[in-house]
Short mmCIF file of C-alpha atoms (C1' of nucleotides) in Angstrom, two decimals:
data_model
loop_
_atom_site.label_atom_id
_atom_site.label_comp_id
_atom_site.label_asym_id
_atom_site.label_seq_id
_atom_site.Cartn_x
_atom_site.Cartn_y
_atom_site.Cartn_z
CA MET A 1 -0.05 -0.31 -0.07
CA ASP A 2 2.57 2.71 -0.92
CA THR A 3 -0.36 4.82 -2.72
CA GLY A 4 -2.31 4.76 -0.09
CA ALA A 5 -2.21 6.82 2.41
CA PRO A 6 0.79 8.96 2.70
CA LYS A 7 -0.75 9.85 6.06
CA PHE A 8 2.63 12.95 6.31
CA ARG A 9 5.21 13.58 4.70
CA ARG A 10 8.69 12.89 5.24
CA ARG A 11 10.62 12.78 1.82
CA LYS A 12 14.45 13.65 1.00
CA ALA A 13 14.79 12.74 -2.72
CA ASP A 14 12.68 15.48 -4.57
CA ARG A 15 12.48 18.24 -1.53
CA PRO A 16 15.13 20.45 -3.47
CA ALA A 17 12.48 19.89 -7.07
CA GLU A 18 9.23 21.28 -5.61
CA ILE A 19 11.40 24.20 -3.25
CA VAL A 20 12.73 24.94 -6.63
CA GLN A 21 9.24 24.91 -8.40
CA ALA A 22 8.01 26.83 -5.58
CA ALA A 23 10.51 29.31 -5.19
CA LEU A 24 10.42 29.97 -9.21
CA LYS A 25 6.78 30.62 -9.28
CA VAL A 26 7.36 33.15 -6.08
CA PHE A 27 10.50 34.76 -7.67
CA ALA A 28 8.18 35.43 -11.09
CA GLU A 29 6.01 36.64 -9.02
CA LYS A 30 7.45 38.77 -6.77
CA GLY A 31 11.13 39.21 -7.98
CA PHE A 32 13.69 38.25 -5.93
CA ALA A 33 14.16 41.31 -3.79
CA ALA A 34 10.21 41.31 -3.04
CA ALA A 35 9.59 37.25 -2.25
CA LYS A 36 9.35 36.38 1.16
CA LEU A 37 11.02 32.49 2.18
CA ASP A 38 7.54 32.27 4.23
CA ASP A 39 5.68 32.44 0.81
CA ILE A 40 8.07 29.91 -0.59
CA ALA A 41 7.83 27.15 2.28
CA ARG A 42 4.39 28.00 2.41
CA GLU A 43 3.87 27.75 -1.66
CA ALA A 44 5.73 24.54 -1.48
CA GLY A 45 4.01 22.92 2.17
CA VAL A 46 7.25 23.23 4.12
CA SER A 47 8.72 25.14 6.62
CA LYS A 48 10.98 27.49 6.55
CA GLY A 49 13.58 26.18 8.60
CA ALA A 50 13.43 23.48 5.66
CA ILE A 51 14.75 24.77 3.04
CA TYR A 52 17.73 25.42 4.60
CA LEU A 53 18.09 21.94 4.98
CA TYR A 54 18.62 22.31 1.22
CA PHE A 55 19.81 25.44 0.38
CA GLU A 56 22.97 27.72 1.76
CA THR A 57 21.02 31.31 1.29
CA LYS A 58 17.85 32.60 -0.88
CA GLU A 59 20.53 33.95 -3.42
CA ASP A 60 21.60 29.86 -3.51
CA ILE A 61 17.67 29.01 -4.21
CA PHE A 62 17.58 31.83 -7.16
CA ARG A 63 20.44 30.29 -8.44
CA ALA A 64 18.85 26.83 -8.95
CA VAL A 65 15.62 28.36 -10.25
CA VAL A 66 17.38 30.47 -13.42
CA GLY A 67 20.05 27.07 -13.40
CA GLN A 68 17.20 24.36 -13.54
CA ALA A 69 15.26 27.02 -16.48
CA ILE A 70 18.30 26.96 -18.82
CA ALA A 71 19.76 22.82 -18.10
CA PRO A 72 17.21 20.82 -20.35
CA ASN A 73 17.31 23.92 -23.23
CA ILE A 74 21.30 23.94 -23.36
CA GLY A 75 19.86 20.56 -25.45
CA MET A 76 18.22 22.22 -27.81
CA VAL A 77 20.23 24.70 -28.78
CA LYS A 78 22.45 21.83 -28.77
CA ALA A 79 20.53 20.67 -32.05
CA MET A 80 20.07 23.61 -33.28
CA ALA A 81 23.21 24.29 -33.83
CA ALA A 82 23.98 21.07 -35.11
CA ALA A 83 23.30 23.25 -38.31
CA HIS A 84 20.72 21.20 -40.45
CA PRO A 85 21.85 21.09 -44.11
CA GLY A 86 18.80 22.27 -45.54
CA PRO A 87 17.27 25.07 -46.60
CA LEU A 88 17.48 28.39 -44.13
CA ALA A 89 13.46 28.51 -44.73
CA ASP A 90 13.38 25.06 -43.45
CA LEU A 91 15.68 25.46 -40.30
CA LEU A 92 13.88 28.74 -38.90
CA ARG A 93 10.74 26.93 -39.15
CA SER A 94 10.49 24.45 -37.40
CA VAL A 95 13.38 25.89 -34.97
CA THR A 96 11.05 28.87 -34.02
CA SER A 97 8.10 26.67 -33.63
CA HIS A 98 10.19 24.87 -31.67
CA VAL A 99 11.05 26.77 -29.36
CA ALA A 100 7.85 28.67 -29.57
CA GLY A 101 6.51 25.48 -28.45
CA VAL A 102 8.75 25.68 -25.45
CA VAL A 103 8.49 29.27 -24.00
CA SER A 104 4.43 29.05 -24.01
CA GLN A 105 4.05 25.26 -22.49
CA THR A 106 7.03 26.01 -19.49
CA PRO A 107 8.12 28.82 -16.79
CA LEU A 108 11.05 29.44 -19.32
CA GLY A 109 9.40 33.37 -19.76
CA GLY A 110 9.07 34.33 -15.76
CA VAL A 111 12.92 33.46 -15.71
CA LEU A 112 13.30 35.24 -18.82
CA LYS A 113 11.78 38.21 -16.60
CA MET A 114 13.56 37.61 -13.40
CA VAL A 115 16.92 37.63 -15.04
CA VAL A 116 16.50 40.60 -17.05
CA GLY A 117 15.02 42.48 -13.49
CA GLU A 118 17.62 41.04 -11.42
CA ALA A 119 21.18 40.84 -14.19
CA ARG A 120 22.62 44.03 -11.70
CA ASN A 121 21.83 42.72 -8.83
CA PHE A 122 23.42 38.97 -9.87
CA PRO A 123 25.66 39.45 -12.63
CA GLU A 124 26.89 35.94 -12.28
CA ILE A 125 23.57 34.46 -13.50
CA ALA A 126 23.27 37.08 -16.02
CA ARG A 127 26.13 35.48 -17.37
CA VAL A 128 25.12 32.70 -17.05
CA TRP A 129 21.68 32.75 -18.60
CA HIS A 130 23.90 34.92 -21.32
CA ASP A 131 26.67 32.38 -21.97
CA GLU A 132 24.84 29.63 -22.29
CA LEU A 133 21.91 29.91 -23.43
CA VAL A 134 21.29 33.13 -25.00
CA SER A 135 24.95 33.90 -26.62
CA GLN A 136 25.03 30.29 -27.69
CA ALA A 137 21.35 30.66 -29.20
CA LEU A 138 22.05 33.57 -31.23
CA GLY A 139 24.99 32.46 -32.17
CA ALA A 140 24.20 28.78 -33.86
CA MET A 141 21.32 30.98 -35.50
CA THR A 142 23.83 33.59 -36.48
CA ALA A 143 26.21 30.35 -37.78
CA ALA A 144 23.17 29.23 -40.13
CA ILE A 145 22.40 32.23 -41.60
CA SER A 146 25.72 33.62 -42.31
CA ALA A 147 26.06 29.64 -44.00
CA ALA A 148 23.15 30.69 -46.24
CA GLN A 149 24.83 33.55 -47.09
CA ALA A 150 27.44 32.14 -48.31
CA ARG A 151 25.37 30.06 -50.37
CA GLY A 152 23.43 33.35 -51.74
CA GLU A 153 20.52 32.15 -50.39
CA VAL A 154 20.25 35.50 -48.30
CA LYS A 155 20.40 38.96 -48.90
CA PRO A 156 23.68 40.62 -47.58
CA GLY A 157 23.31 42.53 -44.09
CA ASP A 158 24.17 41.85 -40.52
CA PRO A 159 23.34 38.19 -39.77
CA ARG A 160 23.33 38.68 -35.98
CA VAL A 161 20.72 40.83 -37.17
CA TYR A 162 19.02 39.16 -38.95
CA ALA A 163 19.00 36.37 -36.08
CA LEU A 164 17.44 39.43 -33.34
CA GLN A 165 15.24 40.25 -35.81
CA LEU A 166 14.11 36.80 -35.93
CA ILE A 167 13.57 35.53 -32.73
CA SER A 168 12.46 39.51 -31.39
CA PRO A 169 8.38 39.12 -31.73
CA MET A 170 8.85 35.94 -29.73
CA LEU A 171 11.02 37.15 -27.00
CA VAL A 172 8.23 40.24 -27.23
CA ALA A 173 5.21 38.26 -27.02
CA VAL A 174 6.60 36.25 -23.61
CA LEU A 175 7.12 39.42 -21.71
CA TRP A 176 3.94 40.58 -22.78
CA LYS A 177 2.43 37.85 -21.11
CA GLU A 178 3.78 38.51 -18.34
CA THR A 179 3.67 42.56 -17.98
CA PHE A 180 0.66 43.54 -19.47
CA VAL A 181 -1.53 40.24 -19.89
CA PRO A 182 -2.34 40.32 -16.34
CA ILE A 183 -2.94 43.78 -16.60
CA GLY A 184 -6.57 42.76 -18.94
CA ALA A 185 -4.54 43.44 -22.25
CA GLU A 186 -4.90 41.64 -25.22
CA PRO A 187 -2.51 38.70 -25.78
CA PHE A 188 -0.31 37.43 -28.75
CA ASP A 189 -0.62 34.21 -29.87
CA LEU A 190 2.97 33.21 -30.01
CA ALA A 191 2.47 30.31 -32.37
CA ALA A 192 0.34 32.68 -34.50
CA VAL A 193 3.07 35.95 -34.18
CA MET A 194 5.96 33.71 -34.88
CA ARG A 195 4.14 31.87 -37.63
CA GLN A 196 3.19 35.36 -39.39
CA HIS A 197 6.61 36.88 -38.54
CA VAL A 198 8.75 34.01 -40.15
CA ASP A 199 6.81 34.19 -43.08
CA THR A 200 6.86 38.15 -43.99
CA LEU A 201 11.04 37.80 -42.33
CA LEU A 202 11.72 35.34 -44.91
CA CYS A 203 10.64 37.19 -47.99
CA GLY A 204 12.66 39.64 -47.37
CA MET A 205 15.67 37.79 -46.00
CA LEU A 206 15.60 35.43 -48.93
CA THR A 207 17.27 35.28 -52.84
CA GLU A 208 15.71 35.06 -56.07
CA GLY A 209 16.77 31.40 -55.14
CA ALA A 210 13.78 30.13 -52.99
CA ARG A 211 10.27 29.31 -52.37
CA THR A 212 8.30 27.26 -49.66
CA MET B 1 27.07 86.24 -8.63
CA ASP B 2 23.91 83.58 -8.93
CA THR B 3 26.30 81.53 -10.55
CA GLY B 4 29.18 81.94 -8.15
CA ALA B 5 29.75 80.47 -4.72
CA PRO B 6 26.28 78.61 -3.67
CA LYS B 7 27.69 78.00 -1.48
CA PHE B 8 24.49 75.84 0.65
CA ARG B 9 22.14 74.07 -1.11
CA ARG B 10 18.52 75.91 -0.02
CA ARG B 11 15.96 75.35 -3.47
CA LYS B 12 12.73 74.11 -3.80
CA ALA B 13 11.22 74.35 -7.08
CA ASP B 14 13.93 71.99 -8.34
CA ARG B 15 14.30 69.78 -5.59
CA PRO B 16 11.35 67.00 -6.81
CA ALA B 17 12.91 66.77 -10.20
CA GLU B 18 16.35 66.44 -8.79
CA ILE B 19 14.98 63.81 -6.44
CA VAL B 20 12.49 61.64 -9.70
CA GLN B 21 16.01 61.42 -11.49
CA ALA B 22 18.51 60.18 -9.03
CA ALA B 23 15.65 57.88 -7.81
CA LEU B 24 15.43 56.42 -11.79
CA LYS B 25 18.62 56.13 -11.59
CA VAL B 26 18.77 53.71 -8.14
CA PHE B 27 15.71 51.88 -9.55
CA ALA B 28 17.16 51.06 -12.68
CA GLU B 29 20.05 49.48 -11.57
CA LYS B 30 18.25 47.77 -8.36
CA GLY B 31 14.71 47.37 -8.59
CA PHE B 32 11.78 48.46 -6.68
CA ALA B 33 12.83 46.95 -3.77
CA ALA B 34 16.34 46.54 -3.18
CA ALA B 35 16.89 49.74 -3.85
CA LYS B 36 17.32 51.89 -0.60
CA LEU B 37 16.25 55.57 0.07
CA ASP B 38 19.81 56.75 1.34
CA ASP B 39 20.60 55.76 -1.87
CA ILE B 40 17.95 57.80 -3.78
CA ALA B 41 18.61 60.32 -1.35
CA ARG B 42 22.64 60.08 -1.61
CA GLU B 43 22.19 60.17 -5.30
CA ALA B 44 19.78 63.56 -5.30
CA GLY B 45 22.49 64.84 -2.54
CA VAL B 46 19.75 65.72 0.34
CA SER B 47 18.86 63.96 3.67
CA LYS B 48 16.49 60.69 2.93
CA GLY B 49 13.62 63.15 4.91
CA ALA B 50 14.23 65.67 2.56
CA ILE B 51 12.65 63.60 -0.21
CA TYR B 52 9.60 63.24 2.67
CA LEU B 53 9.35 67.07 2.66
CA TYR B 54 8.27 65.79 -1.15
CA PHE B 55 7.06 62.54 -1.32
CA GLU B 56 4.28 60.63 0.76
CA THR B 57 5.76 57.32 -0.27
CA LYS B 58 8.76 55.13 -1.39
CA GLU B 59 5.91 53.89 -4.00
CA ASP B 60 4.82 57.66 -4.88
CA ILE B 61 8.39 58.38 -5.69
CA PHE B 62 8.51 54.45 -8.13
CA ARG B 63 5.18 56.53 -9.82
CA ALA B 64 6.91 59.25 -10.62
CA VAL B 65 9.14 57.86 -12.48
CA VAL B 66 7.45 56.17 -14.38
CA GLY B 67 4.65 58.94 -15.05
CA GLN B 68 7.41 61.77 -15.91
CA ALA B 69 9.03 58.42 -18.00
CA ILE B 70 5.91 58.36 -19.65
CA ALA B 71 5.02 62.41 -20.29
CA PRO B 72 7.01 63.63 -22.82
CA ASN B 73 6.00 60.33 -25.21
CA ILE B 74 2.73 61.11 -25.01
CA GLY B 75 3.15 63.67 -27.69
CA MET B 76 5.59 61.00 -29.46
CA VAL B 77 2.34 58.98 -29.87
CA LYS B 78 -0.29 61.38 -30.72
CA ALA B 79 2.39 62.73 -33.45
CA MET B 80 2.25 59.23 -34.63
CA ALA B 81 -0.96 58.42 -34.88
CA ALA B 82 -1.73 61.65 -36.84
CA ALA B 83 -2.17 59.34 -39.87
CA HIS B 84 0.63 60.17 -42.48
CA PRO B 85 -0.88 59.83 -45.85
CA GLY B 86 2.59 59.14 -47.54
CA PRO B 87 3.51 55.36 -48.53
CA LEU B 88 3.98 53.16 -45.19
CA ALA B 89 7.41 52.64 -46.62
CA ASP B 90 8.20 56.46 -45.60
CA LEU B 91 5.65 56.42 -42.55
CA LEU B 92 7.67 53.63 -40.53
CA ARG B 93 10.76 54.43 -41.32
CA SER B 94 10.55 57.96 -40.24
CA VAL B 95 8.61 56.63 -37.31
CA THR B 96 11.28 54.35 -36.03
CA SER B 97 14.53 56.38 -36.58
CA HIS B 98 12.75 58.90 -34.92
CA VAL B 99 11.93 56.28 -31.62
CA ALA B 100 14.98 54.70 -31.85
CA GLY B 101 16.25 57.86 -31.51
CA VAL B 102 14.33 58.70 -28.01
CA VAL B 103 15.11 55.43 -27.13
CA SER B 104 18.37 55.55 -26.83
CA GLN B 105 19.12 59.11 -25.85
CA THR B 106 16.60 58.65 -22.65
CA PRO B 107 16.34 56.07 -20.13
CA LEU B 108 13.38 54.62 -21.37
CA GLY B 109 14.97 51.60 -21.37
CA GLY B 110 15.37 51.53 -17.62
CA VAL B 111 12.11 52.41 -16.98
CA LEU B 112 10.70 49.56 -19.54
CA LYS B 113 12.89 46.82 -17.26
CA MET B 114 11.46 48.44 -14.12
CA VAL B 115 7.93 48.19 -15.58
CA VAL B 116 8.22 44.51 -16.61
CA GLY B 117 10.05 43.58 -13.41
CA GLU B 118 7.63 45.50 -11.24
CA ALA B 119 4.50 45.26 -13.39
CA ARG B 120 2.96 41.89 -10.80
CA ASN B 121 3.95 44.33 -7.77
CA PHE B 122 1.63 47.66 -8.82
CA PRO B 123 -1.05 46.30 -11.25
CA GLU B 124 -1.66 49.92 -12.05
CA ILE B 125 2.22 51.79 -12.87
CA ALA B 126 1.45 48.37 -15.36
CA ARG B 127 -1.25 50.14 -16.61
CA VAL B 128 -0.81 53.38 -16.47
CA TRP B 129 2.40 52.41 -19.10
CA HIS B 130 0.20 50.08 -20.92
CA ASP B 131 -2.78 52.25 -21.26
CA GLU B 132 -1.11 56.12 -22.07
CA LEU B 133 1.86 54.62 -23.49
CA VAL B 134 2.03 51.02 -25.16
CA SER B 135 -1.50 50.16 -26.39
CA GLN B 136 -1.67 53.54 -27.86
CA ALA B 137 1.80 53.46 -29.50
CA LEU B 138 0.73 49.80 -31.01
CA GLY B 139 -2.46 50.64 -31.55
CA ALA B 140 -1.70 53.79 -33.88
CA MET B 141 1.58 51.57 -35.87
CA THR B 142 -1.66 48.70 -36.10
CA ALA B 143 -4.16 51.37 -37.92
CA ALA B 144 -1.77 53.00 -39.94
CA ILE B 145 -0.98 49.16 -41.28
CA SER B 146 -4.49 48.26 -41.25
CA ALA B 147 -5.34 51.89 -43.25
CA ALA B 148 -2.33 50.61 -45.91
CA GLN B 149 -3.44 47.34 -45.98
CA ALA B 150 -6.80 48.56 -47.38
CA ARG B 151 -5.22 51.04 -49.98
CA GLY B 152 -3.79 47.21 -51.42
CA GLU B 153 0.22 48.29 -49.74
CA VAL B 154 0.54 45.76 -47.92
CA LYS B 155 0.09 41.57 -48.23
CA PRO B 156 -2.37 40.42 -45.99
CA GLY B 157 -2.06 39.48 -42.42
CA ASP B 158 -3.19 41.12 -38.72
CA PRO B 159 -2.27 44.29 -38.40
CA ARG B 160 -1.89 43.98 -34.78
CA VAL B 161 1.04 41.41 -35.05
CA TYR B 162 2.60 42.97 -38.58
CA ALA B 163 3.59 45.93 -35.22
CA LEU B 164 4.38 44.32 -32.90
CA GLN B 165 7.03 42.41 -35.37
CA LEU B 166 8.16 46.03 -36.31
CA ILE B 167 9.10 46.81 -32.82
CA SER B 168 10.05 43.35 -31.33
CA PRO B 169 13.69 44.44 -32.55
CA MET B 170 14.19 47.85 -31.21
CA LEU B 171 12.63 46.74 -27.39
CA VAL B 172 14.85 43.60 -27.49
CA ALA B 173 17.86 45.18 -28.67
CA VAL B 174 17.20 47.76 -26.07
CA LEU B 175 16.87 45.28 -23.16
CA TRP B 176 19.53 43.28 -24.01
CA LYS B 177 21.57 46.70 -23.62
CA GLU B 178 20.46 46.76 -19.55
CA THR B 179 20.96 42.67 -19.66
CA PHE B 180 23.25 41.89 -20.56
CA VAL B 181 26.18 45.28 -22.36
CA PRO B 182 26.85 45.87 -18.39
CA ILE B 183 27.50 41.73 -18.33
CA GLY B 184 30.46 42.19 -20.83
CA ALA B 185 28.61 40.99 -24.13
CA GLU B 186 28.35 42.24 -27.56
CA PRO B 187 25.18 45.51 -27.96
CA PHE B 188 23.81 46.15 -30.67
CA ASP B 189 23.76 49.24 -32.29
CA LEU B 190 20.51 50.63 -32.08
CA ALA B 191 19.84 52.60 -35.48
CA ALA B 192 21.71 50.31 -37.44
CA VAL B 193 18.94 47.42 -36.04
CA MET B 194 15.96 49.20 -37.08
CA ARG B 195 17.35 50.11 -40.73
CA GLN B 196 17.98 46.38 -41.50
CA HIS B 197 15.26 45.42 -39.51
CA VAL B 198 12.39 48.18 -41.73
CA ASP B 199 14.33 47.05 -44.82
CA THR B 200 14.04 43.61 -44.73
CA LEU B 201 10.77 43.68 -43.19
CA LEU B 202 8.42 45.89 -45.64
CA CYS B 203 10.20 43.90 -48.02
CA GLY B 204 8.17 41.04 -46.93
CA MET B 205 4.73 43.23 -45.85
CA LEU B 206 4.91 45.25 -49.00
CA THR B 207 2.67 43.95 -51.87
CA GLU B 208 4.44 44.19 -55.63
CA GLY B 209 3.07 48.49 -55.34
CA ALA B 210 5.71 49.88 -53.50
CA ARG B 211 9.79 50.79 -53.90
CA THR B 212 12.15 52.82 -51.93
"C1'" DA C 1 5.26 -10.11 15.30
"C1'" DG C 2 6.04 -5.64 19.31
"C1'" DC C 3 9.17 -3.20 21.43
"C1'" DT C 4 12.51 0.26 21.85
"C1'" DA C 5 16.62 3.57 20.72
"C1'" DA C 6 18.74 5.76 16.94
"C1'" DT C 7 18.82 8.33 13.54
"C1'" DA C 8 16.57 11.72 10.11
"C1'" DA C 9 13.59 15.13 8.63
"C1'" DA C 10 11.09 18.93 9.85
"C1'" DT C 11 9.22 22.51 13.08
"C1'" DG C 12 8.38 27.25 14.67
"C1'" DA C 13 10.07 30.09 17.96
"C1'" DC C 14 13.38 33.56 17.55
"C1'" DT C 15 17.46 36.70 16.82
"C1'" DG C 16 19.97 40.26 14.82
"C1'" DG C 17 20.18 43.28 11.65
"C1'" DT C 18 18.51 46.18 7.08
"C1'" DC C 19 15.43 49.69 5.85
"C1'" DA C 20 10.83 52.65 5.21
"C1'" DG C 21 9.55 55.97 7.42
"C1'" DT C 22 8.91 59.80 11.38
"C1'" DT C 23 9.79 63.94 14.22
"C1'" DA C 24 13.22 66.73 17.19
"C1'" DT C 25 16.25 70.17 16.41
"C1'" DT C 26 19.28 73.21 13.51
"C1'" DT C 27 20.29 76.40 9.29
"C1'" DG C 28 19.70 79.66 6.15
"C1'" DA C 29 16.02 83.37 3.41
"C1'" DG C 30 14.34 87.20 3.93
"C1'" DC D 1 12.68 88.00 13.85
"C1'" DT D 2 10.63 84.62 11.97
"C1'" DC D 3 9.61 80.70 9.50
"C1'" DA D 4 10.59 77.35 5.70
"C1'" DA D 5 13.95 73.53 4.22
"C1'" DA D 6 16.46 70.06 5.44
"C1'" DT D 7 18.65 67.07 8.67
"C1'" DA D 8 20.51 62.88 11.20
"C1'" DA D 9 18.47 60.30 15.54
"C1'" DC D 10 15.27 57.40 16.30
"C1'" DT D 11 11.75 54.04 16.07
"C1'" DG D 12 8.57 50.08 14.72
"C1'" DA D 13 8.34 46.26 11.69
"C1'" DC D 14 9.56 42.94 8.58
"C1'" DC D 15 12.98 39.20 7.06
"C1'" DA D 16 16.88 36.34 6.40
"C1'" DG D 17 19.21 32.98 8.42
"C1'" DT D 18 19.67 29.62 13.01
"C1'" DC D 19 18.72 26.81 15.99
"C1'" DA D 20 16.58 23.59 20.35
"C1'" DT D 21 13.05 21.20 20.20
"C1'" DT D 22 9.24 17.62 17.95
"C1'" DT D 23 8.06 14.09 14.88
"C1'" DA D 24 8.67 10.40 11.47
"C1'" DT D 25 11.67 6.28 10.36
"C1'" DT D 26 14.52 2.94 10.31
"C1'" DA D 27 17.26 -0.97 12.62
"C1'" DG D 28 18.71 -3.87 16.19
"C1'" DC D 29 17.22 -6.97 19.27
"C1'" DT D 30 14.21 -10.18 21.64
#
DNA sequence: AGCTAATAAATGACTGGTCAGTTATTTGAG
DNA sequence: CTCAAATAACTGACCAGTCATTTATTAGCT
């Protein structure tokens, strides 16, 4: 009867993950400084003291939250970087739709907001986020675009800026959701935005040798 | 000898503005919760007590900071909304270059970051920012694009999404500057980004009846 | 199985420091 | 001299982090 009556809680293995998840929720809502450890504890169904069995300080929890959000996405970036040899249009369509899916089904948006908001207070966290995620992803896209340019597929122009142009609407849509939708503003449909955006932008980026 | 030796400070008229400016700097750096009133006071060259001669609470100062950042830009939005009757391409080029200039010469970026970070804690501020600035600007652009579509100048597609696509790279570039440039990341040249972006995107948006 | 240490997990009352906001006092201008 | 402007020391609340105590779990023994 292991699944019968759990009676009282007493575990260990999954506590840290539970705490991190609770912390993510509270941090994303209040920001780092305004988040109270008691809130995190309550959200995790645990006492404040218990948190200190698994984490040294509040900053530690924050680091864990950001780290946890980064980890599973590094693989994604790597896969992206494994330069798809097909035409750029196909690559971009698949990458953006994949990323849009991930972003809308994970709390990545909330973490992004936190990183932006706390970058000045936690430079190392901003650096990790940048070096391990943002820079990698941007670099991979830049490389892919650059290669396509060499192939004569893409018009002249700064490839890094092209990459920025491509991902920006997604980021803004996510921040919009985090910032203005709770206020009652009209949301954006992430997938629809990216579909229209890639179509439009590709049309402007590609040379004559391109069609879907 | 009004400009000679100010000896000791004793004014009244310009204190509030000085405090708001100092507060902007500190808030943009630390975020609302982590900003100390003593820091703001020191930055303004004033004692903490003096701040309370002009503002009721810390939140009041925050409201003033955001409000001050919004105020001068409402005119800009209005002018933009006064639908330029020429071809859309011209309108977008002039608007984006103008906005890019304003954004890079004012602390609007820092305020944007604050609004995003504190929206959950200060919904009314998010609402003001949205209703008076973001929504107006987005609405004006959407209307202009919509009109251009009716004229047969722009391909089918959601005009609100087109507007989002247009402004997103600017916003992301600004947040990039606030977030990752202090870490040592390569900055983006806002003006250059917007030039390339408008060129590319217009090429994808416009129907056959368009050229610069 | 029952009973009892021994141990691990968890608690919540407590502490020390920090900081928003107050106020008694001082300073400068007219 | 008078009054407004400004100060700096002060207060009270709040909260991160600690620790003595309680509660569940496991192991050992019969």
